[in-house]
Structure formats: C-alpha cells, structure tokens
mmCIF file of N, CA and C in Angstrom:
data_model
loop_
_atom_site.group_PDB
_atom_site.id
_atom_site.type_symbol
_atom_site.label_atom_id
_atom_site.label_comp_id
_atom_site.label_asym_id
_atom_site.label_seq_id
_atom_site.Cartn_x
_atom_site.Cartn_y
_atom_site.Cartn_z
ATOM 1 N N UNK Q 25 13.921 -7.394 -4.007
ATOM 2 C CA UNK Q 25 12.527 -7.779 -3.907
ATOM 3 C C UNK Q 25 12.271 -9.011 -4.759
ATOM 4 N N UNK Q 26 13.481 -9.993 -4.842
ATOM 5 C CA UNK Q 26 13.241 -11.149 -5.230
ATOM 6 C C UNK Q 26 11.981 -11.939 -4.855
ATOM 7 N N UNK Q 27 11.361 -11.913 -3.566
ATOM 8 C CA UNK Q 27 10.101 -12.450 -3.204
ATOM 9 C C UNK Q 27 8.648 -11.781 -3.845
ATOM 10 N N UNK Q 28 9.111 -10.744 -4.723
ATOM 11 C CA UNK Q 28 7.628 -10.316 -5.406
ATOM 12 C C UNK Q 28 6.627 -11.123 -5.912
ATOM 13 N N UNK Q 29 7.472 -11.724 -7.359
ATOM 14 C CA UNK Q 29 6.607 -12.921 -7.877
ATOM 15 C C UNK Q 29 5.883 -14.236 -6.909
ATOM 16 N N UNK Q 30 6.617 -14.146 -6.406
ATOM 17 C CA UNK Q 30 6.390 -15.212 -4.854
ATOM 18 C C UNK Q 30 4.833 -14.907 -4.104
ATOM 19 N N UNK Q 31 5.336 -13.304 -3.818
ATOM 20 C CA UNK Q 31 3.724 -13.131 -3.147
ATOM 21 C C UNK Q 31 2.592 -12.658 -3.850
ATOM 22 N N UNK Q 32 2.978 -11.958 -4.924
ATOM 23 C CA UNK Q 32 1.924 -11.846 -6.310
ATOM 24 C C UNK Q 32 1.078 -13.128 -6.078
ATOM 25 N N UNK Q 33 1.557 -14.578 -6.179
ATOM 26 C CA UNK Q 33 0.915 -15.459 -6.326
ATOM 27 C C UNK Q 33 -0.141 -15.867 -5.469
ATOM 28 N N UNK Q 34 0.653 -15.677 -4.365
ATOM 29 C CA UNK Q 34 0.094 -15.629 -2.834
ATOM 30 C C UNK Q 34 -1.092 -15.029 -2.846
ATOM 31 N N UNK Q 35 -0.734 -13.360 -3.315
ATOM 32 C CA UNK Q 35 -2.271 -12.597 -2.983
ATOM 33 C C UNK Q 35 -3.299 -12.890 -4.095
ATOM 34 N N UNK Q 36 -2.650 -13.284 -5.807
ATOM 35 C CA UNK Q 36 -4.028 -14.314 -6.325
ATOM 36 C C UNK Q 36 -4.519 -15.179 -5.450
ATOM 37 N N UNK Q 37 -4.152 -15.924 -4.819
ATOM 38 C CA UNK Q 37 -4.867 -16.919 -4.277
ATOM 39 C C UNK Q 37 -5.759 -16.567 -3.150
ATOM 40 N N UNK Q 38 -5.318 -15.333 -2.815
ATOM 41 C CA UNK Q 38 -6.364 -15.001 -1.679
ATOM 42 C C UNK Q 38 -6.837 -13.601 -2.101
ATOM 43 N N UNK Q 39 -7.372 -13.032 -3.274
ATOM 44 C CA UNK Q 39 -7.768 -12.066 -3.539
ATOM 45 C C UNK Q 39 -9.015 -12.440 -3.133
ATOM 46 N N UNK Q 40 -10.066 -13.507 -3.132
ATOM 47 C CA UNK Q 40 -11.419 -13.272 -2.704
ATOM 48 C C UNK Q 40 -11.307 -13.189 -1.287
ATOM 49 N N UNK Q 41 -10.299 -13.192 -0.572
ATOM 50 C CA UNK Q 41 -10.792 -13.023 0.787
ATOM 51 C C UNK Q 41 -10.212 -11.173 1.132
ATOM 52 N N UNK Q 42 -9.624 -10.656 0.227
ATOM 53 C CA UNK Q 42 -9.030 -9.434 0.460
ATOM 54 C C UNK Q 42 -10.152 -8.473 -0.757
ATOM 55 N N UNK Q 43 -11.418 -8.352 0.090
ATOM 56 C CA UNK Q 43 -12.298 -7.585 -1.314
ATOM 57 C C UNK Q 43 -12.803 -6.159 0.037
ATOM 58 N N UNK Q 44 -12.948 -6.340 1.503
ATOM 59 C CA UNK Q 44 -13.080 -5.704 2.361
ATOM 60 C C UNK Q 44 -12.706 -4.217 2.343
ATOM 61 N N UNK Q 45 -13.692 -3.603 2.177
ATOM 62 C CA UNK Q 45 -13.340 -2.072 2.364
ATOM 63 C C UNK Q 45 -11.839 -1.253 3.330
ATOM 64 N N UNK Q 46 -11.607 -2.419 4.495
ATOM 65 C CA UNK Q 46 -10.333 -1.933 5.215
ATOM 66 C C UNK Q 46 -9.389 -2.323 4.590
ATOM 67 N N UNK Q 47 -9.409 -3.741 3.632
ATOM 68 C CA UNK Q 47 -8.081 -3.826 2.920
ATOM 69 C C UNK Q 47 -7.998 -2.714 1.875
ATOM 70 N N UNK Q 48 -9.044 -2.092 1.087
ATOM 71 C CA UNK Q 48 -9.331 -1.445 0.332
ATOM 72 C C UNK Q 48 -8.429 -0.057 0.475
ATOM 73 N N UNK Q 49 -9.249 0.577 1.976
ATOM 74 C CA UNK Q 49 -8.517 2.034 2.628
ATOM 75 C C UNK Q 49 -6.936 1.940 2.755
ATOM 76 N N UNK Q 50 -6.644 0.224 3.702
ATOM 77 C CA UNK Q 50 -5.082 0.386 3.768
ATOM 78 C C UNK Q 50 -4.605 0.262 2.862
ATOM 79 N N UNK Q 51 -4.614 -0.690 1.960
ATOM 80 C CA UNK Q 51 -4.109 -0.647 0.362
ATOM 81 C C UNK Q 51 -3.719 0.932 -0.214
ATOM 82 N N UNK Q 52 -4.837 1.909 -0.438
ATOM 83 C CA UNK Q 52 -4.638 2.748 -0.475
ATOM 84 C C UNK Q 52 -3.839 3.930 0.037
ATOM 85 N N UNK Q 53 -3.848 3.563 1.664
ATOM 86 C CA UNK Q 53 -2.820 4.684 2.313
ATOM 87 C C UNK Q 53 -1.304 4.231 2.288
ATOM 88 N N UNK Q 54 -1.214 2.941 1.879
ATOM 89 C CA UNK Q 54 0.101 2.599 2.166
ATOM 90 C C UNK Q 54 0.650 2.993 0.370
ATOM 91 N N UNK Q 55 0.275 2.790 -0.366
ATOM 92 C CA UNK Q 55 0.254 3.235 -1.520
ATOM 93 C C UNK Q 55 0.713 5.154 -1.873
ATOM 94 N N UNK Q 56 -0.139 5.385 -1.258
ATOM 95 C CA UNK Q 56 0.017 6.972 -0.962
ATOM 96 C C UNK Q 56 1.832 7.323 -0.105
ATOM 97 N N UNK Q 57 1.471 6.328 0.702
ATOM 98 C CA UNK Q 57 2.542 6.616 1.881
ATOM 99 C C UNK Q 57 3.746 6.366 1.198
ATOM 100 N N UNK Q 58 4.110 5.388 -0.022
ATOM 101 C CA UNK Q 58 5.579 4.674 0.084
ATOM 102 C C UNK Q 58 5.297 6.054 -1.707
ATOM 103 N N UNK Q 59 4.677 6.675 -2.260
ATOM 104 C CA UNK Q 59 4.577 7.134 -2.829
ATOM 105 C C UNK Q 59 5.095 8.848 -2.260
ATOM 106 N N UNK Q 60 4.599 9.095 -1.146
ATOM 107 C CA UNK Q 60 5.807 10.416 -0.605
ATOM 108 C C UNK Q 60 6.550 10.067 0.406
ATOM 109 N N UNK Q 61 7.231 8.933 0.079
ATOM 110 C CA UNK Q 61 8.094 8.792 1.538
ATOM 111 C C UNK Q 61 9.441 9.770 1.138
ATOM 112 N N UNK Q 62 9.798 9.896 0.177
ATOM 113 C CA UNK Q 62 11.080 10.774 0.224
ATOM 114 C C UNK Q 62 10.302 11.853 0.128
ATOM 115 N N UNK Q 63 9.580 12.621 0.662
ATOM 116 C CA UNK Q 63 9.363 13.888 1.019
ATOM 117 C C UNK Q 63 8.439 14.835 0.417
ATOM 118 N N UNK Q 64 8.026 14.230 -1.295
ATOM 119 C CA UNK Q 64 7.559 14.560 -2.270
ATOM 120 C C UNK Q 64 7.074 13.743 -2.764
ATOM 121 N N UNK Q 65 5.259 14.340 -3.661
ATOM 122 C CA UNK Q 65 4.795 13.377 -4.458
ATOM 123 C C UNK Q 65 5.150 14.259 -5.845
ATOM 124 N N UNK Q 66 6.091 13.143 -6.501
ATOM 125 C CA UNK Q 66 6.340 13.853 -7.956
ATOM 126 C C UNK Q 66 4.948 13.158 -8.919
ATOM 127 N N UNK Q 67 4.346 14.346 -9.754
ATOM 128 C CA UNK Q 67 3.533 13.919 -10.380
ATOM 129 C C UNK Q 67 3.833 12.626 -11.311
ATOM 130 N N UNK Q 68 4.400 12.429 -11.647
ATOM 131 C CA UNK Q 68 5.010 11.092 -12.723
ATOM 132 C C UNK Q 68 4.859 10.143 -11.796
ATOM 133 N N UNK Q 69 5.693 10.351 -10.636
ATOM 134 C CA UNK Q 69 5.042 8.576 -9.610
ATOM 135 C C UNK Q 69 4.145 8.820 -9.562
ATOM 136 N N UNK Q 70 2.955 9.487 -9.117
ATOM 137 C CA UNK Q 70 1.510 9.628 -8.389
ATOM 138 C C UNK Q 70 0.728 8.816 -9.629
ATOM 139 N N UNK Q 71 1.430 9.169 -11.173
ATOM 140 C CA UNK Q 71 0.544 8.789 -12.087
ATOM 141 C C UNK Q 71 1.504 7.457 -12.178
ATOM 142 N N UNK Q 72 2.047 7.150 -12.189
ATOM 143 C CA UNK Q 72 2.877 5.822 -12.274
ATOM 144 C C UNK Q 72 1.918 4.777 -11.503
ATOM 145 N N UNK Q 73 1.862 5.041 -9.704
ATOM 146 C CA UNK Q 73 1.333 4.263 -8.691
ATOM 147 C C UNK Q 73 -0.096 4.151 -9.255
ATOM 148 N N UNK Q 74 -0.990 5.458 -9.758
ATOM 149 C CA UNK Q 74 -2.337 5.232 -10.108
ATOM 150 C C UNK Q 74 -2.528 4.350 -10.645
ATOM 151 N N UNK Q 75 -2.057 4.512 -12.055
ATOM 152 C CA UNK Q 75 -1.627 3.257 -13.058
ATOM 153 C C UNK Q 75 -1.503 1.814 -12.606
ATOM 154 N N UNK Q 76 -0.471 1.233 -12.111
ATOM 155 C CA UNK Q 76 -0.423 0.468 -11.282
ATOM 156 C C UNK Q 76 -1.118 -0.044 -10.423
ATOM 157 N N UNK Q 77 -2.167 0.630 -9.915
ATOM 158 C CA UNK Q 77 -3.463 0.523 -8.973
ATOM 159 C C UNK Q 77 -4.108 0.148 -9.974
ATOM 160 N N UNK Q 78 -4.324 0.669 -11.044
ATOM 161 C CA UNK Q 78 -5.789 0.829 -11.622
ATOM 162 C C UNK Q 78 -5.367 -1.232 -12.617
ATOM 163 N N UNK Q 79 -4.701 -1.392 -12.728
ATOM 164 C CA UNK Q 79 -4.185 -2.462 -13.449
ATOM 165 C C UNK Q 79 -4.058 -3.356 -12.843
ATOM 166 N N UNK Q 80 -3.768 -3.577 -11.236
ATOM 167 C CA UNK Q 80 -3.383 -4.727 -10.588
ATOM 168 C C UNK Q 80 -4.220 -6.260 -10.202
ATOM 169 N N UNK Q 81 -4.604 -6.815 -10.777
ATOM 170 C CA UNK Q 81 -5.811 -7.544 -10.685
ATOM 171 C C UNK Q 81 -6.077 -8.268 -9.520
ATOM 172 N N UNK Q 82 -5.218 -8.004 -8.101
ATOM 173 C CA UNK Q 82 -5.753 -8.340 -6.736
ATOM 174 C C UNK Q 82 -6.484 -7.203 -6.286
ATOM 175 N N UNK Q 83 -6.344 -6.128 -6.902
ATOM 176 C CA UNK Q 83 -7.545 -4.653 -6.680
ATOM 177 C C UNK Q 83 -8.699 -4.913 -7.361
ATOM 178 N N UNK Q 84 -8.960 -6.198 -8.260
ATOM 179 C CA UNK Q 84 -10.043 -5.658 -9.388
ATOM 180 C C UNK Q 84 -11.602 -5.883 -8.507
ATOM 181 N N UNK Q 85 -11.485 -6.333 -7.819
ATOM 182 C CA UNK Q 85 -12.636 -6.712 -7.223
ATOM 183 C C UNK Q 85 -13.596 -4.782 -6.965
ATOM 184 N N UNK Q 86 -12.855 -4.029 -6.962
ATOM 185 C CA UNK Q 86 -12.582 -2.781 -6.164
ATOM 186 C C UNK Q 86 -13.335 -1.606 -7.491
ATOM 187 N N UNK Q 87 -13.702 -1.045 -7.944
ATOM 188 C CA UNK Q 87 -14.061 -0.077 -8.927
ATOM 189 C C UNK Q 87 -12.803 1.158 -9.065
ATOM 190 N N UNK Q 88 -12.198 0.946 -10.374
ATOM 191 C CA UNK Q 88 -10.903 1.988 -10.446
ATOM 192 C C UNK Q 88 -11.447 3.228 -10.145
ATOM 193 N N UNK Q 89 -11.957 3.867 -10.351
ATOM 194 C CA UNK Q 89 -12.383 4.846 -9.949
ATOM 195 C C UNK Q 89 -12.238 5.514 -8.260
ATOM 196 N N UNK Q 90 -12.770 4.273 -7.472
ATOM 197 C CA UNK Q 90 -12.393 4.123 -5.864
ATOM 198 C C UNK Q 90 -11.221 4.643 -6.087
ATOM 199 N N UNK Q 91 -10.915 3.210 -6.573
ATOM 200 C CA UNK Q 91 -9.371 3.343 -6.084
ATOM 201 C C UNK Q 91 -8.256 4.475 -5.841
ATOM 202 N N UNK Q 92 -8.605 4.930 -7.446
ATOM 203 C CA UNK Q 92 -8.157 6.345 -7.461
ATOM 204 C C UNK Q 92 -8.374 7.424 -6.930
ATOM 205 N N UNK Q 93 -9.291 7.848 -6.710
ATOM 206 C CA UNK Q 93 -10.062 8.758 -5.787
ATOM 207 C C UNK Q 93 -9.585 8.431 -4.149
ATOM 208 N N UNK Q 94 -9.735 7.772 -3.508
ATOM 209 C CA UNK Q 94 -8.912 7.665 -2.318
ATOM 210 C C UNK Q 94 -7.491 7.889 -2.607
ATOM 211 N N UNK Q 95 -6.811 6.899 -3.209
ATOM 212 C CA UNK Q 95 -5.268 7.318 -3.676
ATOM 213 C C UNK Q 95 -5.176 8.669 -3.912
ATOM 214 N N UNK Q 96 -5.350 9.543 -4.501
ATOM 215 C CA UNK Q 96 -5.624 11.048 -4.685
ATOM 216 C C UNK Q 96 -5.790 11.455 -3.216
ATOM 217 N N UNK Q 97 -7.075 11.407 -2.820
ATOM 218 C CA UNK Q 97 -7.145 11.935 -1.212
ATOM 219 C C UNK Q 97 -6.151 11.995 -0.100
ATOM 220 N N UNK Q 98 -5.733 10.609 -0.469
ATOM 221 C CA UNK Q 98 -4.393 10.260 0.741
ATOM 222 C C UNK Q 98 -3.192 11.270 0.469
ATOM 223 N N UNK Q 99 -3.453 11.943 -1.292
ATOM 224 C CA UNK Q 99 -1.609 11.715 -1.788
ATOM 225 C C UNK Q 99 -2.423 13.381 -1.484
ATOM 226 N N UNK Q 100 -3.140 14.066 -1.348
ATOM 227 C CA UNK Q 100 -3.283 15.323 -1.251
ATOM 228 C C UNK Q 100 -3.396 15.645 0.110
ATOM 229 N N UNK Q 101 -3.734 15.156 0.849
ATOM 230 C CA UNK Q 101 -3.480 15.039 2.308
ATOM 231 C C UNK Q 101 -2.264 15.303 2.731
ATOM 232 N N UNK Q 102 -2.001 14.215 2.249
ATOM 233 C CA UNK Q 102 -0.153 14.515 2.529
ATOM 234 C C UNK Q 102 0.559 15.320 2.371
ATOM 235 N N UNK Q 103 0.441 15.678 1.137
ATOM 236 C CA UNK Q 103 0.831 17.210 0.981
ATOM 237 C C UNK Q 103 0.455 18.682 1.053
ATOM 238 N N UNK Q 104 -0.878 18.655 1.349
ATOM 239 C CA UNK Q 104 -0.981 19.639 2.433
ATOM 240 C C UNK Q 104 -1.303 20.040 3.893
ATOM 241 N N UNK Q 105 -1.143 19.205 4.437
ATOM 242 C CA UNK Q 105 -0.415 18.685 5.494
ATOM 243 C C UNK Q 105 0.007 17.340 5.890
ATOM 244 N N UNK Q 106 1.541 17.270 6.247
ATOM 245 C CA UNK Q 106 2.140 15.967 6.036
ATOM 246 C C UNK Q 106 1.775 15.657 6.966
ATOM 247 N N UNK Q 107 1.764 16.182 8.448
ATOM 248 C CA UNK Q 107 1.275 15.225 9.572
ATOM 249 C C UNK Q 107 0.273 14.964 9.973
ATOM 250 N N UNK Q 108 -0.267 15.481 9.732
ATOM 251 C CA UNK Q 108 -1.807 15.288 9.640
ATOM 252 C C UNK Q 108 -2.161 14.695 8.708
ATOM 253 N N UNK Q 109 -1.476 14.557 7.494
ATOM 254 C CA UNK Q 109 -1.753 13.812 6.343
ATOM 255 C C UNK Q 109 -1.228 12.460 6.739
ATOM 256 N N UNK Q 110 0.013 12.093 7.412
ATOM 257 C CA UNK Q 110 0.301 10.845 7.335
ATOM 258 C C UNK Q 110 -0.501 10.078 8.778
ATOM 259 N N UNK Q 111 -0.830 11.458 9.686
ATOM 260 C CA UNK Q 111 -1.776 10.580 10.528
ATOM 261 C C UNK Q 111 -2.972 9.885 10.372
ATOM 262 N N UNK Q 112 -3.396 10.341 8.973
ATOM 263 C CA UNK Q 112 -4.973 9.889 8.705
ATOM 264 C C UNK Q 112 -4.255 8.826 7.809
ATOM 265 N N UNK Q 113 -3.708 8.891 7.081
ATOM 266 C CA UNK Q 113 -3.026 7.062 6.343
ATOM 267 C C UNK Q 113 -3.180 6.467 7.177
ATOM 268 N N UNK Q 114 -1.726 6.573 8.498
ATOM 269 C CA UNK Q 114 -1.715 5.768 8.972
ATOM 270 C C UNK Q 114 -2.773 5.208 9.853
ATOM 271 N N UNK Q 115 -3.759 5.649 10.096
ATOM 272 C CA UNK Q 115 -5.646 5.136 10.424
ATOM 273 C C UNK Q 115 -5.932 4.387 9.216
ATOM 274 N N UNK Q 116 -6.047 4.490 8.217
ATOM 275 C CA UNK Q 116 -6.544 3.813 7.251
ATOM 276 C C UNK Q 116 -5.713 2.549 7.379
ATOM 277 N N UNK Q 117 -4.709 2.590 7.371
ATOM 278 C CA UNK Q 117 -3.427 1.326 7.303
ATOM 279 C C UNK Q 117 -4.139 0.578 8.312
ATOM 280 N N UNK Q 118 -3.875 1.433 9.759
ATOM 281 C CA UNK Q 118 -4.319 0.815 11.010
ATOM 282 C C UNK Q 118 -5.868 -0.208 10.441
ATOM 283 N N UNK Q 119 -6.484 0.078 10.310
ATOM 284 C CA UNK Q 119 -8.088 -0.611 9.787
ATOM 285 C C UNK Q 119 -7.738 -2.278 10.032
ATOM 286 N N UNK Q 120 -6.632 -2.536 9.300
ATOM 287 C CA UNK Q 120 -6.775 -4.470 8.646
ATOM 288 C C UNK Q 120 -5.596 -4.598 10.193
ATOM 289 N N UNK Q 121 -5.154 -4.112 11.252
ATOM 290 C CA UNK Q 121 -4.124 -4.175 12.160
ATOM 291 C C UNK Q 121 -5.010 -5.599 12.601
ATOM 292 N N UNK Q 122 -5.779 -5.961 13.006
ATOM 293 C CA UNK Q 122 -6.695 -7.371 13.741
ATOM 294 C C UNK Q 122 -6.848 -8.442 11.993
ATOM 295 N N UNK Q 123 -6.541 -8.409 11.277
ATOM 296 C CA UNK Q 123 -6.662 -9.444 9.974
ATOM 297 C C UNK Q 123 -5.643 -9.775 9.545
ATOM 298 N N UNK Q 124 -4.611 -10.330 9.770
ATOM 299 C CA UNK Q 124 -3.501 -11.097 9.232
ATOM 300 C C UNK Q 124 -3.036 -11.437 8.231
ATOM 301 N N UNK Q 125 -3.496 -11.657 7.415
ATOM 302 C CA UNK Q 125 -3.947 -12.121 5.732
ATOM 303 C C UNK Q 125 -3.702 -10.729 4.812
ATOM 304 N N UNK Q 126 -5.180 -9.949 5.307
ATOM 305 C CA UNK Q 126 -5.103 -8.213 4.569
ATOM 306 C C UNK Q 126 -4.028 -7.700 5.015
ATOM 307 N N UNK Q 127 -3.408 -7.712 6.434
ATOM 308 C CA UNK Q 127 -1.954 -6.869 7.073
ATOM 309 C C UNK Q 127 -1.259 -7.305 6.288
ATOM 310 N N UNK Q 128 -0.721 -8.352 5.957
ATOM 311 C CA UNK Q 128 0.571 -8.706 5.342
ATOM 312 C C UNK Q 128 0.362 -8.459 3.943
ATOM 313 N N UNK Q 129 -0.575 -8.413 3.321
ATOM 314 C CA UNK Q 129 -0.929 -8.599 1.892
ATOM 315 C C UNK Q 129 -1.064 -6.404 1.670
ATOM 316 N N UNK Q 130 -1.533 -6.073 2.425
ATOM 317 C CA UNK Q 130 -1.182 -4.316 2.419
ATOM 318 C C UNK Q 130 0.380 -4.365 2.237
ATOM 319 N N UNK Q 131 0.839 -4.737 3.170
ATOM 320 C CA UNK Q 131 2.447 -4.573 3.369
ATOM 321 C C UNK Q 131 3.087 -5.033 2.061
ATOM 322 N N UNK Q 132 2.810 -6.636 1.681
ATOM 323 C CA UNK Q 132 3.811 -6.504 0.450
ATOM 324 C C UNK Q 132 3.283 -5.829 -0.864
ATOM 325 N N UNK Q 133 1.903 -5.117 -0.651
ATOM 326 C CA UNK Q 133 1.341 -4.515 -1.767
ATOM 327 C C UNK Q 133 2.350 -3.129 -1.620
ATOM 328 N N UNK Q 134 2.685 -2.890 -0.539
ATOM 329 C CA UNK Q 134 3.294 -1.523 -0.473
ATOM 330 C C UNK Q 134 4.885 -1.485 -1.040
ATOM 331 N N UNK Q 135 5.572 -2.990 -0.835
ATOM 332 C CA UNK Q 135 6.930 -3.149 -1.271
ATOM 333 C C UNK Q 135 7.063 -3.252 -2.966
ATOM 334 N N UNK Q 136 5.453 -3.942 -3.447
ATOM 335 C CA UNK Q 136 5.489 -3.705 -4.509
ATOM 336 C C UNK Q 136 5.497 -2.685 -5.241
ATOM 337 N N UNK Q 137 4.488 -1.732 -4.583
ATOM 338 C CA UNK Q 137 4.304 -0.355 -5.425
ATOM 339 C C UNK Q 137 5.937 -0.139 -4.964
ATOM 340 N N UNK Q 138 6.722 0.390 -4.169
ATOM 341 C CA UNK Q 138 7.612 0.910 -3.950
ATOM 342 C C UNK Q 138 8.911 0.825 -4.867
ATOM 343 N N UNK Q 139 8.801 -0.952 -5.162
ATOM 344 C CA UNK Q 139 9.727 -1.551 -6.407
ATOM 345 C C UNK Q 139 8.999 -1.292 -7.932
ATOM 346 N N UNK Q 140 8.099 -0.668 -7.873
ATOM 347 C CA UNK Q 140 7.703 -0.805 -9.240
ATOM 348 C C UNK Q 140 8.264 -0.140 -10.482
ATOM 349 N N UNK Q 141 9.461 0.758 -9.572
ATOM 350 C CA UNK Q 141 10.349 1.284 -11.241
ATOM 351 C C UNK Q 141 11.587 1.113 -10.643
ATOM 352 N N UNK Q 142 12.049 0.251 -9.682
ATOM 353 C CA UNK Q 142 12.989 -0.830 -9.673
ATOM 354 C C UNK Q 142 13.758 -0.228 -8.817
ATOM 355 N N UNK Q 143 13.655 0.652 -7.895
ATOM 356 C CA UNK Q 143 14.529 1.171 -6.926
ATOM 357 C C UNK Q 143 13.588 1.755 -5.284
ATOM 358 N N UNK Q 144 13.478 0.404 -4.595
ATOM 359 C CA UNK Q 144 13.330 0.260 -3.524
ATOM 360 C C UNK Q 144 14.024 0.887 -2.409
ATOM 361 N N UNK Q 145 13.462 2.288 -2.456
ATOM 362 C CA UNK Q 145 14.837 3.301 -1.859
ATOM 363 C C UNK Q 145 14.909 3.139 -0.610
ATOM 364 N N UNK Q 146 15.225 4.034 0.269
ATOM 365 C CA UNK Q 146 15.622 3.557 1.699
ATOM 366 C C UNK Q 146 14.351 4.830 2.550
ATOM 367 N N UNK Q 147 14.197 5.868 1.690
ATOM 368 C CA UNK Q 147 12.628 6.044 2.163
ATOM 369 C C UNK Q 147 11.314 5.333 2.244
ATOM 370 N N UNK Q 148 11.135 4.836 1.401
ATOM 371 C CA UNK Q 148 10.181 3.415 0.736
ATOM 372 C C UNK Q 148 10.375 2.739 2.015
ATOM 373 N N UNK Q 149 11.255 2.035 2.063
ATOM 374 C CA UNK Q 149 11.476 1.334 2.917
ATOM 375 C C UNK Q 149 11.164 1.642 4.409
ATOM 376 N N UNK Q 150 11.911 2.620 4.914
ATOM 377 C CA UNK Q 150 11.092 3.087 5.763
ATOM 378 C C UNK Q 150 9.933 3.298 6.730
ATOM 379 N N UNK Q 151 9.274 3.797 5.210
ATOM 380 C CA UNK Q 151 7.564 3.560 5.236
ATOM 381 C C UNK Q 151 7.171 2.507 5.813
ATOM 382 N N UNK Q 152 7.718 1.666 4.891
ATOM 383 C CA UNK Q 152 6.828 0.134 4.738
ATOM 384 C C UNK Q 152 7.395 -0.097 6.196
ATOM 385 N N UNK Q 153 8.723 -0.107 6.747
ATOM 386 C CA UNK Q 153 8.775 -0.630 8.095
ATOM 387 C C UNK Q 153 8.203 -0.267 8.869
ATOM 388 N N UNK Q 154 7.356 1.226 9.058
ATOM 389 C CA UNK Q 154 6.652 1.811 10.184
ATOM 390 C C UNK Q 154 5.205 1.089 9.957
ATOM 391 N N UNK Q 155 4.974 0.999 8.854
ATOM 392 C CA UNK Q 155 3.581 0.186 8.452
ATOM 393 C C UNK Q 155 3.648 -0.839 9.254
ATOM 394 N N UNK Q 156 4.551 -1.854 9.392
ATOM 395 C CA UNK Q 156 4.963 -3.213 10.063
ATOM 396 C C UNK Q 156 4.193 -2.660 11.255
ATOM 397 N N UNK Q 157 5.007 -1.785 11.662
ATOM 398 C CA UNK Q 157 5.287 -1.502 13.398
ATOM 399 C C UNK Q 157 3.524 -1.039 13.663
ATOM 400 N N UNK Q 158 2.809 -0.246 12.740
ATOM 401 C CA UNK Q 158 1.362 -0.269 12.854
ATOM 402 C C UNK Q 158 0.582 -1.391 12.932
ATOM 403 N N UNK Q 159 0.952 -2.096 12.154
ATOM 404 C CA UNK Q 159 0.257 -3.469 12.112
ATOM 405 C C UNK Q 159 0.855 -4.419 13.026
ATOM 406 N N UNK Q 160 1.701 -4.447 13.751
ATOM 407 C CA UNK Q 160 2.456 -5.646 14.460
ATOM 408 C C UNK Q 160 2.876 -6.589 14.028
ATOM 409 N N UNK Q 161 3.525 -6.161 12.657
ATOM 410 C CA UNK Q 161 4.091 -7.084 11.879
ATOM 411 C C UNK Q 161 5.878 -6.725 12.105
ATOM 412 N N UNK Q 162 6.562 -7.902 11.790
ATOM 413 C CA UNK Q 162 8.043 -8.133 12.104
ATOM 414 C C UNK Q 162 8.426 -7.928 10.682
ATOM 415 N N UNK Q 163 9.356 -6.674 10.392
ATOM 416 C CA UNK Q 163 9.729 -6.109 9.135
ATOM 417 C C UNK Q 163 11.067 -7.369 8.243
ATOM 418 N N UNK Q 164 11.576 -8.305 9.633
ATOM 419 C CA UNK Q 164 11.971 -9.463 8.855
ATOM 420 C C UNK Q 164 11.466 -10.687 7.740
ATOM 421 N N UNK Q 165 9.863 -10.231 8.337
ATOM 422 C CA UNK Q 165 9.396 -11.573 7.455
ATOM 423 C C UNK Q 165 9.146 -11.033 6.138
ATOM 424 N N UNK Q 166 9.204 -9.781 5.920
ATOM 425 C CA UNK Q 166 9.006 -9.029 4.541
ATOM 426 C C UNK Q 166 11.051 -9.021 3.721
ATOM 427 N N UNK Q 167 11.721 -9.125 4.669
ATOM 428 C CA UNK Q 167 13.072 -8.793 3.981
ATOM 429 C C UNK Q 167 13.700 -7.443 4.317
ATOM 430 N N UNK Q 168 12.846 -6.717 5.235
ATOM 431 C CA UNK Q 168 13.228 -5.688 5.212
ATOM 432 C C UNK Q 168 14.470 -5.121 6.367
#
C-alpha cells in the first residue's frame, strides 16, 4: 500500500467536496466491512478502526460521535446477521456508486483502514474488491 501517502493527499485536497452524508454512510460501511472481512469483529480492531475514524481529518467535517455510532451499527449488523448485515453495508457503500470522487475516495479509505496495523490481508482485500465491483470501479486502479 505504497500509494497511501499518495492518496491521503489526494483526499486532503478534496475533503470539502467529500462532506455528503452518502460519502459519510459508505465511508462507514466499508470501514465496518474490511473490519469483519475475515469472519470476525475482534474487539481490539473495532476499537482500533473507531480510533482511526475518530482521528482521520478527511472525516472531520463529520461529528465523531456519527461516525461512531454508524460504525457500531454496521459492525453489529454484521454480526448478528452477516447477510443481512453485509447486505445493508453494501446499500450504504452502494449510495456514492453515481459520484466518482466519493467512490474512489470510500475505496481507498477502505485500503487504508485495512492497512492500518500493516497487514493488508487477503480478506481485506477481498472486501475492498467487491466494493469496486459495487461501485463500478476497476480493482486495478487501486493495486489490487
């Protein structure tokens, strides 16, 4: 995930155009999503990713509190019921599918959370590629 710092920069520069409640929801479900993609939300990531949410300053526009509180919703969803849980993410994800800018900027928000304790697993990954395939995005232009 050599391209992190790369798009970090990227999404400063366009954080005022990513303040929209749908970037908001997908942000959130994809967050949730690359957070139980191996099967489980272990409490230590859930509080890891929160963290990380609550700190990221292309979210700040956003009230931590939101943030968290949806993140929670999504990550409890999921686990009590996964398909039904990952069907309502993936609606939230779906939201920014027509905005180009928020789609891609969800997506590498999701590679980020995923790398954020440095092992971009092959569930993670996963995720993030089906996210692509929601959004009609090409999982090459991410690296994936």
């Amino acid at each position: 995930m050599d391209k992190a710092p790369q798009w970090r920069e990227q999404l400063m520069a366009k954080r005022n155009d990513l303040r929209g409640g749908s970037f908001r929801d997908a942000t959130m479900g994809i967050c949730a999503l690359v957070a139980a993609a191996d099967g489980s939300i272990d409490p230590s990531e859930k509080m890891r990713v929160a963290q990380t949410i609550g700190a990221d300053p292309i979210l700040q526009h956003f009230p931590t509190d939101d943030l968290r509180n949806l993140f929670e919703d999504n990550c409890n969803r999921i686990t009590m019921d996964p398909a039904f849980g990952r069907a309502y993410v993936m609606q939230q994800i779906a939201k920014v599918t027509d905005k180009p800018t928020e789609a891609r900027a969800v997506v590498q928000i999701g590679i980020m959370i995923g790398n954020a304790d440095g092992n971009f697993d092959a569930h993670e990954v996963a995720a993030v590629k089906e996210v692509c395939q929601v959004l009609h995005l090409d999982p090459q232009e991410f690296g994936l």
